[in-house]
C-alpha atoms as one frame of an Amber mdcrd trajectory, in Angstrom:
protein
 -95.532  55.291 -12.785 -94.618  51.879  -9.956 -90.631  51.303 -12.084 -90.648
  54.913 -11.958 -91.253  55.206  -8.241 -88.656  52.008  -7.325 -86.233  53.936
  -9.344 -86.510  57.240  -6.900 -86.828  55.064  -3.407 -83.206  53.816  -3.143
 -81.348  56.933  -3.491 -84.178  58.718  -1.674 -83.748  56.476   1.291 -80.554
  57.335   1.031 -80.966  61.279   1.457 -83.286  60.804   4.244 -80.277  59.119
   5.719 -78.175  61.710   4.994 -80.569  64.445   5.867 -80.787  62.887   9.174
 -76.725  62.065  10.068 -76.840  65.846   8.954 -79.149  66.621  11.363 -78.009
  64.468  14.260 -74.211  65.891  13.215 -76.016  69.766  13.688 -77.361  68.639
  16.785 -74.601  68.051  18.299 -72.439  70.257  16.989 -75.017  73.061  18.639
 -74.465  71.228  21.688 -70.295  71.302  21.402 -70.950  75.280  20.244 -72.746
  76.098  23.931 -70.176  74.019  25.795 -66.935  75.543  24.596 -68.272  78.728
  23.624 -67.493  78.315  19.391 -68.531  80.280  17.040 -68.406  79.520  13.080
 -68.066  81.463  10.174 -68.007  80.230   6.156 -67.565  81.538   2.741 -68.339
  79.669  -0.546 -70.140  76.461   1.074 -70.880  73.652  -2.305 -72.955  70.822
  -1.375 -73.240  68.077  -3.610 -72.915  64.122  -3.942 -69.363  63.859  -3.666
 -69.761  65.890  -0.166 -69.239  69.300   0.908 -66.571  72.041   0.543 -65.794
  75.172   1.720 -63.818  78.454  -0.006 -63.182  79.387   3.993 -63.665  78.136
   7.354 -63.884  79.991  10.706 -64.074  78.658  14.085 -63.356  80.610  17.354
 -63.170  80.472  20.624 -63.668  83.741  22.922 -60.543  86.159  21.720 -58.487
  83.591  22.283 -58.844  80.336  19.495 -59.457  81.392  16.345 -59.101  78.040
  13.351 -59.289  79.131   9.729 -60.019  76.733   6.802 -59.205  77.103   3.299
 -60.464  75.116  -0.157 -61.696  72.712   2.704 -63.316  69.137   1.541 -65.367
  66.969   3.516 -67.040  63.527   2.536 -67.497  60.257   3.604 -63.998  58.509
   2.583 -61.808  62.383   2.037 -61.258  65.271   4.256 -58.687  68.067   3.034
 -58.169  71.468   3.588 -55.214  73.614   1.542 -54.150  75.606   4.881 -55.431
  75.404   8.630 -54.289  78.058  10.407 -54.606  77.798  14.385 -53.823  81.601
  16.053 -53.335  81.291  19.928 -53.591  84.412  21.925 -51.977  84.170  25.311
 -54.683  85.943  27.404 -53.719  89.211  28.822 -54.423  89.471  32.454 -54.136
  92.799  35.126 -55.809  91.403  37.836 -53.242  89.243  39.275 -56.562  87.619
  41.714 -58.068  86.711  38.303 -55.528  85.289  37.113 -54.966  83.055  40.327
 -58.710  82.028  40.028 -58.532  80.976  36.847 -55.767  79.035  36.995 -57.269
  77.208  40.390 -60.440  76.432  38.109 -58.832  75.169  35.472 -56.501  72.648
  37.872 -59.759  71.912  39.659 -60.958  70.996  36.324 -58.507  68.944  35.108
 -58.621  66.925  38.708 -61.870  65.803  38.559 -62.004  65.598  34.496 -61.680
  61.992  33.408 -60.542  61.140  29.886 -61.836  58.723  27.532 -60.043  56.609
  25.454 -63.019  54.777  23.895 -63.857  58.400  22.245 -60.519  58.049  19.997
 -62.491  54.465  18.803 -65.471  56.701  17.690 -63.342  59.066  16.357 -61.601
  56.904  14.320 -64.942  55.163  13.410 -66.654  58.706  11.265 -62.962  60.049
  10.396 -62.885  59.387   6.270 -60.421  56.998   4.542 -58.191  60.064   3.410
 -57.128  63.458   5.191 -54.801  65.683   3.759 -54.029  68.874   4.724 -51.349
  70.615   2.893 -50.268  73.211   5.864 -50.989  72.823   9.157 -49.602  75.831
  10.824 -49.733  76.813  14.478 -49.144  80.541  15.676 -48.788  82.182  18.500
 -49.024  85.789  19.324 -47.097  87.000  15.769 -44.710  84.259  15.739 -44.759
  81.109  13.916 -44.446  78.042  15.522 -44.816  75.377  13.315 -45.729  74.633
  10.125 -47.067  70.823   8.833 -47.868  68.786   6.489 -50.658  66.104   7.065
 -51.357  62.697   6.014 -53.627  60.250   7.400 -55.076  56.416   5.583 -57.814
  55.186   7.943 -57.406  51.526   7.591 -60.444  49.251   9.323 -59.339  50.502
  13.136 -56.565  51.856  12.149 -54.816  55.399  11.367 -51.547  55.553   9.307
 -50.326  58.624  10.402 -47.859  60.593   8.319 -46.813  64.395   9.817 -43.779
  66.378   8.135 -42.375  70.060   8.208 -42.851  72.826   5.655 -40.270  74.720
   6.994 -35.953  74.728   7.116 -35.890  72.323   9.949 -36.172  69.169   8.582
 -38.916  66.707  10.601 -40.993  63.750   9.609 -43.101  61.700  12.056 -44.735
  58.298  11.028 -47.256  56.120  13.521 -49.761  53.962  13.710 -52.821  54.808
  16.125 -55.835  52.381  17.045 -57.991  51.446  19.745 -57.667  48.420  21.795
 -61.278  46.877  23.281 -59.733  44.413  25.557 -58.159  46.913  27.633 -59.330
  50.338  26.330 -56.460  51.711  25.097 -55.203  53.960  22.195 -51.896  51.822
  20.945 -49.441  53.749  19.634 -47.180  51.838  17.017 -44.236  51.558  14.304
 -43.508  55.151  15.492 -40.708  56.870  13.872 -39.542  60.269  14.626 -36.527
  61.876  12.005 -35.755  65.670  13.219 -33.062  68.125  12.660 -32.596  68.912
  15.843 -32.222  73.087  14.757 -33.378  73.968  18.500 -31.641  74.839  21.820
 -28.787  76.247  20.198 -27.919  72.831  18.101 -26.479  74.476  14.786 -26.560
  70.665  12.815 -27.734  67.848  14.478 -30.245  64.879  13.766 -32.694  62.251
  15.647 -33.803  59.112  14.962 -36.177  58.004  17.150 -38.490  55.097  16.256
 -41.095  54.459  19.534 -44.219  53.013  20.388 -47.100  54.098  23.512 -50.409
  53.534  25.232 -52.660  56.170  26.540 -55.599  55.097  28.919 -58.043  56.981
  30.627 -54.945  57.386  34.127 -51.731  57.036  32.007 -50.155  58.279  28.761
 -46.511  55.585  28.404 -43.767  56.910  25.577 -40.862  54.467  24.989 -38.171
  53.780  22.056 -38.611  50.478  20.527 -34.775  50.175  19.461 -31.717  52.639
  19.654 -32.365  56.355  18.736 -29.356  58.059  16.653 -28.066  61.204  17.664
 -25.993  63.059  15.649 -24.702  66.482  16.694 -21.895  67.922  14.729 -22.383
  71.181  16.824 -24.128  73.304  19.066 -24.314  76.384  21.459 -26.182  74.831
  24.562 -25.377  78.426  26.333 -22.628  81.000  26.783 -20.320  78.413  28.597
 -20.866  75.032  27.031 -20.262  74.390  23.369 -20.359  70.774  21.516 -18.966
  69.691  18.452 -19.738  67.096  17.750 -21.564  64.712  19.918 -22.270  61.138
  18.094 -24.986  58.341  19.966 -27.420  55.738  20.786 -30.800  57.364  22.955
 -33.321  54.935  25.000 -35.765  56.449  26.253 -39.018  55.503  28.796 -41.560
  57.941  29.574 -44.686  57.956  31.729 -47.252  60.531  32.107 -50.058  60.923
  34.754 -53.705  61.406  33.036 -54.641  64.352  33.483 -51.663  65.879  33.295
 -49.345  66.582  36.544 -45.795  67.963  36.714 -45.205  66.341  40.198 -46.259
  62.849  38.798 -43.603  62.744  35.428 -41.655  59.597  35.538 -38.881  59.611
  32.456 -35.909  57.129  32.209 -33.011  57.653  29.311 -29.822  56.462  28.103
 -27.571  58.008  26.374 -24.916  55.827  24.855 -21.844  57.910  24.044 -19.270
  56.789  20.713 -17.866  60.226  20.512 -17.796  63.943  22.638 -15.819  67.259
  21.899 -16.808  70.358  23.538 -15.686  72.875  25.349 -16.785  74.435  29.205
 -16.204  77.451  29.959 -12.650  78.046  29.399 -11.723  73.962  29.329 -11.830
  71.663  26.383 -12.911  67.889  26.591 -11.948  65.357  23.827 -13.218  61.852
  22.934 -15.470  61.279  25.614 -17.239  57.804  25.667 -19.753  55.748  27.851
 -23.532  55.689  28.744 -25.216  58.505  31.030 -28.335  57.352  32.570 -31.192
  60.352  33.274 -34.239  59.650  34.996 -36.748  62.183  36.306 -39.207  60.566
  39.244 -41.637  63.661  39.830 -39.881  66.330  40.914 -36.080  64.754  40.986
 -33.828  64.019  38.885 -30.815  61.716  38.801 -27.830  61.244  35.979 -26.136
  58.491  36.883 -22.773  56.627  34.983 -21.130  53.598  35.193 -18.452  54.036
  33.499 -17.557  57.255  31.203 -14.015  57.752  29.960 -12.686  61.163  28.583
  -9.479  61.010  26.610  -8.658  64.480  27.633  -9.472  67.712  29.171  -7.077
  70.960  29.107  -7.546  73.295  31.593  -4.745  74.960  31.096  -3.168  71.745
  32.491  -3.881  68.781  30.508  -5.672  65.599  31.922  -5.549  62.138  30.484
  -7.542  59.348  30.283  -9.936  60.911  32.870 -12.066  57.711  34.238 -15.755
  59.237  36.642 -18.494  56.746  38.016 -21.107  57.929  39.993 -24.425  59.901
  40.412 -26.091  63.446  41.147 -29.108  63.573  42.188 -31.753  67.017  43.122
 -34.460  68.777  42.853 -36.403  70.585  39.786 -36.517  73.776  41.989 -32.946
  74.086  43.200 -30.748  71.847  40.414 -27.854  73.105  42.080 -28.273  71.909
  45.746 -27.641  68.263  44.619 -25.611  65.586  46.303 -23.093  64.748  44.089
 -21.801  60.818  44.619 -18.780  58.749  43.109 -17.524  55.405  43.455 -14.091
  56.594  40.547 -12.544  59.363  39.751  -9.126  59.651  38.527  -6.795  60.640
  35.568  -3.139  60.409  33.999  -1.108  63.186  34.369   2.596  63.729  33.635
   2.804  60.086  33.558   1.538  59.866  37.166  -2.222  59.771  38.300  -4.622
  61.607  39.930  -7.591  60.637  41.914 -10.788  61.260  44.530 -10.878  58.831
  47.283 -14.378  57.217  47.176 -17.137  59.660  48.723 -19.934  62.253  48.137
 -21.071  65.879  48.047 -23.987  67.646  49.463 -24.206  70.946  47.500 -26.805
  72.276  49.572 -24.646  71.200  52.880 -21.662  74.197  52.395 -18.740  73.305
  53.197 -17.922  70.086  52.347 -14.145  68.578  52.482 -12.764  65.957  50.132
  -9.112  64.667  49.264  -7.377  64.893  46.367  -4.273  62.199  45.764  -1.200
  62.736  43.876   0.893  59.583  42.824   4.240  58.613  41.290   3.793  62.919
  39.200   7.122  62.767  37.376   9.235  66.362  37.657  10.805  65.502  34.184
   7.260  65.741  32.512   6.540  68.796  34.350   9.582  70.601  33.116   9.026
  68.917  29.606   5.633  70.304  28.991   5.606  73.821  30.626   9.922  74.508
  29.941  11.677  77.001  31.708  15.130  78.222  30.558  18.243  75.973  32.390
  15.712  73.877  34.520  15.572  70.497  34.615  14.471  67.596  37.001  13.814
  64.057  37.673  11.755  62.853  40.758   8.212  61.179  41.435   5.779  63.155
  43.632   2.787  62.194  45.543   0.379  63.815  47.821  -2.547  64.361  49.057
  -4.604  68.074  48.943  -7.412  68.328  51.397  -9.828  70.176  49.244 -13.178
  72.251  51.149 -15.499  73.756  48.923 -17.332  76.754  50.123 -20.272  78.748
  48.589 -19.062  81.794  46.677 -18.599  85.022  47.704 -18.170  86.627  44.179
 -20.957  87.361  42.009 -20.977  85.927  38.324 -18.399  83.803  39.092 -18.960
  79.500  40.013 -21.735  78.775  43.220 -18.377  77.574  45.240 -15.391  78.831
  46.348 -12.158  75.910  46.297  -9.990  76.266  49.724  -6.465  73.521  50.015
  -5.554  73.967  53.323  -2.057  71.666  54.425  -2.000  70.114  51.418   1.060
  67.696  51.798   3.569  66.599  49.352   6.629  64.143  49.356   9.170  62.485
  47.580   8.722  58.406  46.224  13.228  57.789  46.177  15.661  60.468  44.971
  16.646  62.359  42.074  17.706  65.637  40.876  17.072  69.208  40.353  19.526
  71.255  37.724  18.975  75.056  37.390  21.696  77.089  35.177  20.683  80.009
  33.054  22.404  83.475  31.944  19.684  85.438  34.644  21.205  83.051  37.540
  25.052  83.689  36.605  24.930  87.505  36.635  22.908  87.464  40.025  26.086
  85.235  41.287  28.244  87.961  40.275  26.323  90.691  41.684  26.225  88.882
  45.067  29.380  86.775  45.499  27.367  85.041  49.116  25.051  83.412  46.996
  27.987  81.454  44.432  28.106  78.725  46.805  24.015  78.692  46.472  23.793
  79.263  43.065  27.068  76.480  42.348  25.273  73.959  44.447  21.725  73.642
  42.439  23.279  73.586  38.757  23.486  70.105  39.704  21.499  68.916  42.785
  20.521  65.302  43.589  18.187  65.768  46.605  17.295  62.622  48.745  13.786
  63.819  50.582  12.042  66.760  48.989   9.192  67.306  50.726   6.189  70.587
  50.868   3.101  71.819  51.949   0.382  73.408  49.676  -2.469  75.874  50.807
  -4.901  77.407  47.972  -7.310  80.557  48.527  -8.591  83.533  46.383  -6.870
  81.886  43.377  -3.295  82.161  45.030  -1.351  79.194  45.827   1.507  78.750
  48.234   4.139  76.132  47.974   6.309  75.680  51.241   9.293  73.378  50.312
  12.262  71.497  51.794  14.750  69.430  49.948  17.319  67.881  51.175  20.472
  66.600  49.313  23.855  67.725  48.101  25.927  68.527  44.791  28.726  66.168
  45.042  30.993  68.275  42.981  30.572  71.538  45.600  32.170  71.897  49.348
  33.086  67.881  48.923  29.195  67.171  48.689  28.496  68.834  51.859  24.451
  67.638  52.733  22.340  71.106  52.401  18.818  71.540  53.771  16.753  74.510
  51.362  13.772  75.756  51.778  11.877  77.605  49.354   8.753  79.182  49.377
   6.580  80.137  46.333   3.489  81.759  46.170   1.456  81.776  42.487  -1.907
  83.061  40.951  -3.430  79.792  39.694  -6.029  81.611  38.172  -3.219  83.848
  35.887  -0.790  80.953  35.605  -3.488  78.415  33.872  -4.319  81.207  31.445
  -0.750  81.513  30.674  -0.290  78.289  29.994  -3.505  77.741  27.920  -2.463
  81.248  25.722   1.100  79.511  25.135  -0.164  76.124  23.732  -2.403  75.175
  20.597  -5.953  76.462  22.116  -9.764  76.360  20.369 -10.231  80.059  19.339
 -13.569  79.770  21.399 -11.633  79.866  24.169  -8.588  82.444  23.441 -11.832
  84.489  23.155 -13.276  84.163  26.299  -9.710  84.330  28.066  -8.863  87.819
  26.426 -12.541  89.126  27.505 -11.405  87.543  31.007  -8.682  89.548  30.753
 -10.154  92.742  29.620 -12.785  92.832  32.611 -10.080  92.737  34.740  -7.864
  95.198  33.139
């Protein structure tokens, strides 16, 4: 009899400990249940030496949150479930005052509450060694937000977390989570996020982000531990912006206050672009290279670049070797009313160049003015790129175009309008113009008084060419004064020609684009624009 008692003494002691622990856990659950107004229901419960299992387990909080788990198994060494479905229903409030009161109460609770990182240590200590969930699904209203496969392995005080998407949108996340006793913080190490980026209009993309993080009672920091790799083959971010492709590297450093406050967010990020082609409205850009820095600081954001180059920008007129250095700063509340500053803005055009003087614009305080400078723009390149029958010439032109930005008066168009008043053009040196075609010959035959003029411009050598430029409401007006002679007419008598030209620049750029090889999306947008005008 004594031996029988000794044989059952150890199992009885273990059973007693399990009963006490279960009663303590049940008591804790009752307190938690009352505090958060939770209800629990289960089906198919089974209790054995290998643990506790449920065919189905349901936990709900009022009518907004419910959790349903199936094939649940719980033991000291393992927690597993086939499916865990989390259903979140947005509250439907018809009383605006009630909504405001609830929001104020929630904000006050967040301000007064404190996060205890040591709670994570307690959770880690009580978690089983292995956790496996085949499908962790979050539903909002009637839509499925995500479907994840979860695997967690506890190694002493560290959790090795692995998440993988069960949907077509490939995504995996792995990280080691531990509690640092010395500074009471939760540390995230060896993190790697790999995702297909099939969101926000991205059709084909991939992001690989190695990261680490630290969570304390006041701050959550997250940063990349190496360059993240970004590869977007094609993306339609909006009706105006199409990207194909974008290849580069990304660094990230973020800090969020605890409790979270939207006006206390600090994010620093740098995107190093290796290749970037795209379309913006009716313009196409190719082969962009350089670094772009993005800073979110509370309610402000700033985008800067110290050296961004774009091989080609086609707006109907082609700009090549575009070089930019500057910044744009604005508030999140008014992102279109910021301040743009530039130290460098230049491009090659028609074997010459176009540039902006160093300066800045405040888009919240329009009108704003700046100067556009032309240098050694070659006439022969203009005529070669956009030929007209019988027209040729040589010469280099410099100029200054004073540009004013005004608030747009047209609905559904750009936020600003451009006007140019009294822009100046002048030749760098002497040159020539030749203009002879069948239409000009017929004109001279029908108007004998104009024969001398038509003969002169067949081979006109100018000593000076100057002009004025004015632009408003899409109409450009060009006044030219050309001084020179034709050595074969009137014994080379000096001639002073005044020519006035007027052109709708928007229609001209459209016709130049349609006459060139352009992307199909641009052609469709132009055709839609023309249909809207007709």
